[in-house]
PDB file of C-alpha atoms and ligand atoms in Angstrom:
ATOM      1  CA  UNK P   1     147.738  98.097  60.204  1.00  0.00           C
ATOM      2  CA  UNK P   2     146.768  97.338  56.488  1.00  0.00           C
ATOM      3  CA  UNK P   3     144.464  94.456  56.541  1.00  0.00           C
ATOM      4  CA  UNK P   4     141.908  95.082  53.327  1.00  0.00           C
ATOM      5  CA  UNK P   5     141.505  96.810  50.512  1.00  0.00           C
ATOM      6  CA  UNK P   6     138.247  97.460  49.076  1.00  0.00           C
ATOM      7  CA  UNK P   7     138.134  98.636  45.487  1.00  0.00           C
ATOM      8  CA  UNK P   8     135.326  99.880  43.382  1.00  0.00           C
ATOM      9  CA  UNK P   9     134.799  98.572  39.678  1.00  0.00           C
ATOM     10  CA  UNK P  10     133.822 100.671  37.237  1.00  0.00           C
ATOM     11  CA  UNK P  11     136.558 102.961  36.508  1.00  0.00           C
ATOM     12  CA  UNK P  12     139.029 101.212  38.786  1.00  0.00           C
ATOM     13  CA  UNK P  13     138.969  98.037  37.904  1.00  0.00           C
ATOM     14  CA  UNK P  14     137.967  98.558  34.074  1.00  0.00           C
ATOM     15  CA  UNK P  15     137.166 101.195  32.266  1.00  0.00           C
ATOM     16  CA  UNK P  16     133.424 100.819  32.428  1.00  0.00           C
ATOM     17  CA  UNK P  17     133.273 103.709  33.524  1.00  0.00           C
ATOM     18  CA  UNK P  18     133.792 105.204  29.731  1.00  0.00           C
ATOM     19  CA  UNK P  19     130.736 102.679  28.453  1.00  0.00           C
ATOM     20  CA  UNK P  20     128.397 103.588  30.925  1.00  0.00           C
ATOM     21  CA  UNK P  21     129.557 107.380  29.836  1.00  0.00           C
ATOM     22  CA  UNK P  22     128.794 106.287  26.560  1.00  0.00           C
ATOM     23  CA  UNK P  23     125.548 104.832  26.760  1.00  0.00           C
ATOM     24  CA  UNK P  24     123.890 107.294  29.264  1.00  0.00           C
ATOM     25  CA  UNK P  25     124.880 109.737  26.512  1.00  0.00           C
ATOM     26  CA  UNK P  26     123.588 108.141  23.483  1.00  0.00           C
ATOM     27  CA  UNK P  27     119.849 108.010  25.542  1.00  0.00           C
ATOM     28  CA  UNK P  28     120.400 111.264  26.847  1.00  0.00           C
ATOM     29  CA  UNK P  29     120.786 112.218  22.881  1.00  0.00           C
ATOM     30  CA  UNK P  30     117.744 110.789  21.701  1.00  0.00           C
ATOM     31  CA  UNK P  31     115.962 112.801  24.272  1.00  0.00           C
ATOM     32  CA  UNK P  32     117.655 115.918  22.999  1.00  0.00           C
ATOM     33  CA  UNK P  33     120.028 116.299  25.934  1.00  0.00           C
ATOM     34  CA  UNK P  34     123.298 117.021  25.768  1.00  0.00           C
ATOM     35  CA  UNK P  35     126.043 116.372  28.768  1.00  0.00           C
ATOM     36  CA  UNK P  36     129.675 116.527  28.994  1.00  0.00           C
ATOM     37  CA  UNK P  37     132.353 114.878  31.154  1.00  0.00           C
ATOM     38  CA  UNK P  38     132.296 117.307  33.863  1.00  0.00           C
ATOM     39  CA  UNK P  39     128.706 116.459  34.264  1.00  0.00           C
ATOM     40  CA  UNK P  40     129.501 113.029  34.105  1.00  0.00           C
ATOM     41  CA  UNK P  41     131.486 112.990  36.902  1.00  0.00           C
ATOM     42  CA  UNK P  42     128.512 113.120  39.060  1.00  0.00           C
ATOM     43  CA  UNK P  43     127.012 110.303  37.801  1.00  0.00           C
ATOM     44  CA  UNK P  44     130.157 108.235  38.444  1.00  0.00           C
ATOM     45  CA  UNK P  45     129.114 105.834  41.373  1.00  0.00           C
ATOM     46  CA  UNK P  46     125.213 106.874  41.310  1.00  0.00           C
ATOM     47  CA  UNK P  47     122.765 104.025  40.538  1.00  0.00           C
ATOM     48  CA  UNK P  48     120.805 103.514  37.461  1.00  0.00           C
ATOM     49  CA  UNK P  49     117.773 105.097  38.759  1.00  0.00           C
ATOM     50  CA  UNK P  50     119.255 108.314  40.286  1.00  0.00           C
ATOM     51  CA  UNK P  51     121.802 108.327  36.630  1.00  0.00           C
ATOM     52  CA  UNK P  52     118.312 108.755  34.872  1.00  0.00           C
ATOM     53  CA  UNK P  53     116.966 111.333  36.976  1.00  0.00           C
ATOM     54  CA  UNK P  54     120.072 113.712  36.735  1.00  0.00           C
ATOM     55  CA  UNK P  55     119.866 113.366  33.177  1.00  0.00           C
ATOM     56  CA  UNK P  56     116.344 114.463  32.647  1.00  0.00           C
ATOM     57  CA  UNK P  57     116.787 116.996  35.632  1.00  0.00           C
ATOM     58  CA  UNK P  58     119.330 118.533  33.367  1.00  0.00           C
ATOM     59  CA  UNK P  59     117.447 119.180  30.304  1.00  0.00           C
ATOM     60  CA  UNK P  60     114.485 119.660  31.998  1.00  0.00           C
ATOM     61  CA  UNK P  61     112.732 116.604  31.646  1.00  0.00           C
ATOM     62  CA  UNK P  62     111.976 115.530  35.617  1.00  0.00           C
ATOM     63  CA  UNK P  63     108.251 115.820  35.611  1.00  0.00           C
ATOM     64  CA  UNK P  64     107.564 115.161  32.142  1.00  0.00           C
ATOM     65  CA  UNK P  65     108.195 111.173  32.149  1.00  0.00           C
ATOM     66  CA  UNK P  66     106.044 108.718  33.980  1.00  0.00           C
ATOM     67  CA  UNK P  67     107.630 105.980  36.355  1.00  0.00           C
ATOM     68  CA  UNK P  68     106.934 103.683  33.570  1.00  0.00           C
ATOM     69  CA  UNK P  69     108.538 105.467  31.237  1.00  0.00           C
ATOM     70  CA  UNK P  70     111.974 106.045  33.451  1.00  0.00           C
ATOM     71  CA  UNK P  71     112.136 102.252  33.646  1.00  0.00           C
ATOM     72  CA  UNK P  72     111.884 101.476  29.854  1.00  0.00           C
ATOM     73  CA  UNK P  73     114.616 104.651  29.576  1.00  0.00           C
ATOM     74  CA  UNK P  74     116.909 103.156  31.864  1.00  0.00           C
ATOM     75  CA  UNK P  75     116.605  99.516  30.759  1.00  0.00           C
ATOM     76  CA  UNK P  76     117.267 101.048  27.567  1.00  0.00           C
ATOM     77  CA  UNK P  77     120.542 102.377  28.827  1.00  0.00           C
ATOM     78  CA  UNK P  78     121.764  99.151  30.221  1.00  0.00           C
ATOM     79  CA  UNK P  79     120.813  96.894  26.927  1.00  0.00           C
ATOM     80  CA  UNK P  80     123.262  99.563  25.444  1.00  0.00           C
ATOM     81  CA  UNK P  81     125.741  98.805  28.098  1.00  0.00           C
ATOM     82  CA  UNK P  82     125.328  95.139  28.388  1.00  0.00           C
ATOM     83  CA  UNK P  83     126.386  94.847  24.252  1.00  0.00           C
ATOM     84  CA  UNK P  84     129.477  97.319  25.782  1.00  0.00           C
ATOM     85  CA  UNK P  85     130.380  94.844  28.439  1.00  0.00           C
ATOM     86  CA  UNK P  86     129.521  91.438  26.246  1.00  0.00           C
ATOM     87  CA  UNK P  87     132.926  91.972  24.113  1.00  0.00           C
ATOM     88  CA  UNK P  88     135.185  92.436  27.380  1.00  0.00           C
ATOM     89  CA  UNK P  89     138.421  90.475  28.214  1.00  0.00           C
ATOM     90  CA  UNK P  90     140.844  89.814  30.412  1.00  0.00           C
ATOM     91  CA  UNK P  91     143.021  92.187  28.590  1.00  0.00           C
ATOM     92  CA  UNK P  92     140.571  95.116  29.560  1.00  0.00           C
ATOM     93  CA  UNK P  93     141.482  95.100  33.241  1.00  0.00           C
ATOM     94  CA  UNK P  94     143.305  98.550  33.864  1.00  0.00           C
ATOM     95  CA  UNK P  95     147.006  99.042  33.795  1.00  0.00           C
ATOM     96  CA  UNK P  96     148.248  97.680  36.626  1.00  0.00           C
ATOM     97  CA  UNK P  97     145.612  96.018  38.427  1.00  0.00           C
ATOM     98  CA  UNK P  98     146.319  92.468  38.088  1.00  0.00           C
ATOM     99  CA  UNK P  99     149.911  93.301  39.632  1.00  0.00           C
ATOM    100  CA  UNK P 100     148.007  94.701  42.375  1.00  0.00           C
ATOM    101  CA  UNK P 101     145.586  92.012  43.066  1.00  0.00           C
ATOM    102  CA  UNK P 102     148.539  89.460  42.868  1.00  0.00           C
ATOM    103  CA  UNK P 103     150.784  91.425  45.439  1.00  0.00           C
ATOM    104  CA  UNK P 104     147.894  91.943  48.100  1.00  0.00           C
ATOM    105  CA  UNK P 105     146.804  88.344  48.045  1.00  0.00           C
ATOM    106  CA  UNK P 106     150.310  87.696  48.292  1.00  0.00           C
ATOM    107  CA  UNK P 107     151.139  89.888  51.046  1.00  0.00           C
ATOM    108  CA  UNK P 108     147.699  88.509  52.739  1.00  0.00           C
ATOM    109  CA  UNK P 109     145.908  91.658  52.364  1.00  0.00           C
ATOM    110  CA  UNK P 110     142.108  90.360  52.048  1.00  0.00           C
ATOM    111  CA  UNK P 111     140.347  92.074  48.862  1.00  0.00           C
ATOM    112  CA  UNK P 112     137.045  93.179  48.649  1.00  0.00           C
ATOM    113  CA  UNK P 113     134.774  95.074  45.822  1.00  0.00           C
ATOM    114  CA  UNK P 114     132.137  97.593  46.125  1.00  0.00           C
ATOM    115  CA  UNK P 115     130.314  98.293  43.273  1.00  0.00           C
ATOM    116  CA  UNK P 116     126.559  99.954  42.831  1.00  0.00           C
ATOM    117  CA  UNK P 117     126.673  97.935  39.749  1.00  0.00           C
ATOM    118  CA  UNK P 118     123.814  95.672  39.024  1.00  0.00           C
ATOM    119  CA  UNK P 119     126.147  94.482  36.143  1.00  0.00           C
ATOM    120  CA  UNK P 120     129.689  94.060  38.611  1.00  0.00           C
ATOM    121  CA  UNK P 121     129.156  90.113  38.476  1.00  0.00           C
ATOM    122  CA  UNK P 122     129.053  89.853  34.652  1.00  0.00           C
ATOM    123  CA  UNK P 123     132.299  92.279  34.339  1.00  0.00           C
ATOM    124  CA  UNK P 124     134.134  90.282  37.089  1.00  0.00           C
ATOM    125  CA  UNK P 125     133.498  87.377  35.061  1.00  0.00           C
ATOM    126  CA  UNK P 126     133.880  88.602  32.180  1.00  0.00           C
ATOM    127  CA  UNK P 127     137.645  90.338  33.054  1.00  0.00           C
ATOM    128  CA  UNK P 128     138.167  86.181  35.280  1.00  0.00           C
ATOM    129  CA  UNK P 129     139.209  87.711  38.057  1.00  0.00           C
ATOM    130  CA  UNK P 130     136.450  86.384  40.150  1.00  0.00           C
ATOM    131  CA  UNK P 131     139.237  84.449  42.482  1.00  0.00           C
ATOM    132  CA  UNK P 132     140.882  87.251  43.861  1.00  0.00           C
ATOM    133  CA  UNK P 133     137.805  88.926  45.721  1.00  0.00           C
ATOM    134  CA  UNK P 134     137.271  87.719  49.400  1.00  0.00           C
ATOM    135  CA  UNK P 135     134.383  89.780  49.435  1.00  0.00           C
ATOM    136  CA  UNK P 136     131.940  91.416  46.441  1.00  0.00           C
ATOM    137  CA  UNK P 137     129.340  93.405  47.432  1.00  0.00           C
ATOM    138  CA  UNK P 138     126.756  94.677  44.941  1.00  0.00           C
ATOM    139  CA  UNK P 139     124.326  97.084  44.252  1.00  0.00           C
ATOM    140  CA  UNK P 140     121.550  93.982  45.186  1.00  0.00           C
ATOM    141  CA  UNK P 141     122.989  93.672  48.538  1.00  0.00           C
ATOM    142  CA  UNK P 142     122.521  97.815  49.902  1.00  0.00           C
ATOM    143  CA  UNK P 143     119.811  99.697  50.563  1.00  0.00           C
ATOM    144  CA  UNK P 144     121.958 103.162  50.576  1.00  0.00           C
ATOM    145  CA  UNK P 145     123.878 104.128  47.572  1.00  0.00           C
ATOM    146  CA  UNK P 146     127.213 106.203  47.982  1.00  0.00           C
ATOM    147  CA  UNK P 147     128.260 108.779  49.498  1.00  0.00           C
ATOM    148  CA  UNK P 148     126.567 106.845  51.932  1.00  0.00           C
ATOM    149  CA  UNK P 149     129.162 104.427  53.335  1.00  0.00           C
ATOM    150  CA  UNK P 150     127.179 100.720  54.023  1.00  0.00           C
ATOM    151  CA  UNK P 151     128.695  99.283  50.585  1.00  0.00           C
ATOM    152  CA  UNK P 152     132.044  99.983  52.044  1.00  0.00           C
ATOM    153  CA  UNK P 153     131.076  99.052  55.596  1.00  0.00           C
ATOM    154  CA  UNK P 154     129.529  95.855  54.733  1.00  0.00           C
ATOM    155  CA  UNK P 155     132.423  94.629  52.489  1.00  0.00           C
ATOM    156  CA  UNK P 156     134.369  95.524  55.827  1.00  0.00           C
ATOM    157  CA  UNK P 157     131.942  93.655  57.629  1.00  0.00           C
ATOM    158  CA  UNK P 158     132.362  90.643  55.538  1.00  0.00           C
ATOM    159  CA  UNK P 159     135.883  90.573  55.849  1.00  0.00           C
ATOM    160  CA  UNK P 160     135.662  91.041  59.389  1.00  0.00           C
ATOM    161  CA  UNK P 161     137.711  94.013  59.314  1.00  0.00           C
ATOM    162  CA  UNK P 162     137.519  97.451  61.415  1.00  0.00           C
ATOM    163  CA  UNK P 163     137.165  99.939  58.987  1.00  0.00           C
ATOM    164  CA  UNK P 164     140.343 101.904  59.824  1.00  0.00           C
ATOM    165  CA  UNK P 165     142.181  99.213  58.622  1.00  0.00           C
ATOM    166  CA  UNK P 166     141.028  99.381  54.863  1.00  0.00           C
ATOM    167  CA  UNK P 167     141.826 101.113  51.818  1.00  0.00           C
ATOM    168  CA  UNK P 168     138.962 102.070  49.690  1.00  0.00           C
ATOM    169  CA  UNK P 169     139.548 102.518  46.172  1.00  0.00           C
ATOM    170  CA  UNK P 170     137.409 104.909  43.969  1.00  0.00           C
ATOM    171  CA  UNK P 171     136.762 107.165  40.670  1.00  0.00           C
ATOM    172  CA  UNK P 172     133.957 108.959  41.790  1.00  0.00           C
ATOM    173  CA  UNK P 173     133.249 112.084  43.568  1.00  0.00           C
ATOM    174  CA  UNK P 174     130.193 110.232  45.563  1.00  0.00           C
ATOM    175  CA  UNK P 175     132.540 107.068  45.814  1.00  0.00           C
ATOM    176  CA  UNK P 176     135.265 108.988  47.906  1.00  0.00           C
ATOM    177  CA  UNK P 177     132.723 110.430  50.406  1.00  0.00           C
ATOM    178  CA  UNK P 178     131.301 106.638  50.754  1.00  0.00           C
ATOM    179  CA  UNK P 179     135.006 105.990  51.929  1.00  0.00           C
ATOM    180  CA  UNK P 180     135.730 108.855  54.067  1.00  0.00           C
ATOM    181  CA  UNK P 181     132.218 108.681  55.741  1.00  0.00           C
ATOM    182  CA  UNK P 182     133.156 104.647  56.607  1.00  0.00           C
ATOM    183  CA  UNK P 183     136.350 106.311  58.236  1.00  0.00           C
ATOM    184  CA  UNK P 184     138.287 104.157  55.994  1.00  0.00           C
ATOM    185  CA  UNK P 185     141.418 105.977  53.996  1.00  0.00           C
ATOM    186  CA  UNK P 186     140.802 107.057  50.363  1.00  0.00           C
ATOM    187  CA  UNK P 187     142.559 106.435  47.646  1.00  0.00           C
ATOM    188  CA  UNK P 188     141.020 108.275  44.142  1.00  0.00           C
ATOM    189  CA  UNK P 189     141.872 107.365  40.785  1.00  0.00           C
ATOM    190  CA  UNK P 190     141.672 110.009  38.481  1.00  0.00           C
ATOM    191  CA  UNK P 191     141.052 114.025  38.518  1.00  0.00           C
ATOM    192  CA  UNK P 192     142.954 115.582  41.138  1.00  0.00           C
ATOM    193  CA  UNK P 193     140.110 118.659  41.195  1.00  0.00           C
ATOM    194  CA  UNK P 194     137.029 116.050  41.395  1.00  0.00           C
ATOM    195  CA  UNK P 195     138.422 113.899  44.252  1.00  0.00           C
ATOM    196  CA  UNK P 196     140.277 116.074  46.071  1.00  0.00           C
ATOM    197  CA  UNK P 197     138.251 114.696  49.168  1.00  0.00           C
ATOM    198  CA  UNK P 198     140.503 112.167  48.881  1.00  0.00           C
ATOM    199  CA  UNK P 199     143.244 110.640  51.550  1.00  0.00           C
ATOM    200  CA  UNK P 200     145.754 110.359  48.537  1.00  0.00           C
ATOM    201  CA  UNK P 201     145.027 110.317  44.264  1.00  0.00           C
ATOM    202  CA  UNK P 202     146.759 108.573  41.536  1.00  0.00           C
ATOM    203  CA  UNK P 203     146.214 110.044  38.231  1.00  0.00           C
ATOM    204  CA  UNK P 204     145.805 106.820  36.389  1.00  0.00           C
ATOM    205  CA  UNK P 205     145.788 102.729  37.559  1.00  0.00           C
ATOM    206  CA  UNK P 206     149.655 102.766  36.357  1.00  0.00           C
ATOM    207  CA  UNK P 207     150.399 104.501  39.816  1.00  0.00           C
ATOM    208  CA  UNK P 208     148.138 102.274  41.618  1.00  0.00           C
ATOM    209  CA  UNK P 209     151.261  99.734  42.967  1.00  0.00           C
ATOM    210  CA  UNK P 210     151.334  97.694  46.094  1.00  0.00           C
ATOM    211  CA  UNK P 211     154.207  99.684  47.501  1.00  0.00           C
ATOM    212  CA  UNK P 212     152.822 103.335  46.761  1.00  0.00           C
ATOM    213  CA  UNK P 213     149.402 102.329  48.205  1.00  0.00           C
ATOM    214  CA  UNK P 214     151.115 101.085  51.273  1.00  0.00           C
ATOM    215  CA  UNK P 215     153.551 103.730  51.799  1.00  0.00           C
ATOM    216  CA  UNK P 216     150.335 106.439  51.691  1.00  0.00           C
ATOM    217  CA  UNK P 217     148.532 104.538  54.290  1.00  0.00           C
ATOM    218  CA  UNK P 218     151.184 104.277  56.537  1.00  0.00           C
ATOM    219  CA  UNK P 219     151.941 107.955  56.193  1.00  0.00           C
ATOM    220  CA  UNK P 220     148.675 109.070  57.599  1.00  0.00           C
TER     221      UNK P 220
HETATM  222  C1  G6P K   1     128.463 102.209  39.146  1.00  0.00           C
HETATM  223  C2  G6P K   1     128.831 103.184  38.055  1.00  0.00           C
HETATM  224  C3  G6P K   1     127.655 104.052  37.678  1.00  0.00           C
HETATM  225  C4  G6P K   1     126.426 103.198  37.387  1.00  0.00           C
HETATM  226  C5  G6P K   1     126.090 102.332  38.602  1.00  0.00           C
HETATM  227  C6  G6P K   1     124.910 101.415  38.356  1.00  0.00           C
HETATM  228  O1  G6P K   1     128.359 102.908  40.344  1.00  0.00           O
HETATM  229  O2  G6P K   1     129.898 104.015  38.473  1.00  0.00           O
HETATM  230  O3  G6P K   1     128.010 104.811  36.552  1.00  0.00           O
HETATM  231  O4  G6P K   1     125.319 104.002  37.065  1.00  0.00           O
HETATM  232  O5  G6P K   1     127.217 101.536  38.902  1.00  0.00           O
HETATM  233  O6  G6P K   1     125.265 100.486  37.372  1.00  0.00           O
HETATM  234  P1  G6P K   1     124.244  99.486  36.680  1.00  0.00           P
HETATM  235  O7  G6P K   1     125.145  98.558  35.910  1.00  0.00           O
HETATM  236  O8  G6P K   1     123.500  98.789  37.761  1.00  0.00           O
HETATM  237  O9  G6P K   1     123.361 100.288  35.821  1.00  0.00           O
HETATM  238 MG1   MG K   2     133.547 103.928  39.708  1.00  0.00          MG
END
């Protein structure tokens, strides 16, 4: 039986996932570090912190920044992202997602989010969708950061739902395993290739509808 579904923000929800590609990669730049997509799909779902440190792991950089230093690079990063997210609307939610969050709160589905975003209440507010969520648990509320699975398992918790009864919704490679390692099933939205640890993928939001989500779940 279908009784939540638990989505992740950035790059489900919205495409913040594209601004936080865009301002990790302008800092990475002024350090003289270039990265592409593919490596970006590993930061997809990582914290701030642990963003940074692949980063300057990749070009080399690891031991030659103090702690103090890291922080004024990352809070660099997010005053870049926060001007991102400061010009967002409703009309920025992804194709197909305010269908979605209609249907399951119509269908009495309960709706949770799980985002390792210390930003994910400014974007909910900013996209007013703020209603719909019977459950948001942030990046201020978990000690473990995916893959581990207590994000997932406390939005569960909240909703006082057995985990085999949710859907978990994700972008990111680290995401998926959060979901799969809550023994909840996973739906990924995006790459086949990158989350093919997923329980069933959608290429894009579009092909995220009530009835196709339902019809996978059942199907396991
Ligand atoms: C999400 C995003 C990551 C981001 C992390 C922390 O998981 O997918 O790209 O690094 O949140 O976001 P924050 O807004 O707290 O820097
Ligand atoms: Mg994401």
């Amino acid at each position: 039986q279908l009784n939540a579904v638990i989505f992740d923000l950035d790059g489900v929800i919205t495409d913040t996932a594209e601004y936080h590609f865009i301002a990790w990669k302008q800092l990475a730049e002024e350090l003289g570090i270039t990265f592409d997509r593919a490596f970006n799909e590993q930061l997809k779902g990582v914290s701030r912190m642990e963003s940074l440190e692949r980063i300057l792991a990749l070009g080399d950089q690891a031991d030659r920044c103090t702690m103090a230093e890291k922080e004024a690079l990352a809070h660099k990063k997010n005053e870049h992202y926060k001007q991102l997210i400061a010009r967002m609307t409703p009309d920025d939610l992804l194709p197909g997602m305010l269908d979605l969050l209609r249907e399951l709160k119509r269908q009495n589905v309960k709706i949770g989010l799980a985002s390792a975003s210390k930003n994910a209440f400014t974007v909910i507010e900013r996209l007013q969708i703020g209603a719909y969520f019977d459950t948001i648990v942030d990046a201020a509320k978990v000690k473990n950061s995916k893959p581990h699975p207590e994000i997932f398992l406390t939005a569960a918790k909240q909703l006082r739902v057995d985990p085999s009864t949710c859907i978990g919704v994700e972008d990111a490679q680290a995401g998926v395993a959060a979901i799969k390692a809550a023994n909840m099933f996973a739906i990924g939205v995006g790459d086949k290739e990158a989350l093919k640890e997923a329980d069933y993928i959608v290429e894009t939001t579009a092909d995220l509808t009530y009835d196709a989500i339902v019809r996978a779940f059942y199907r396991e």
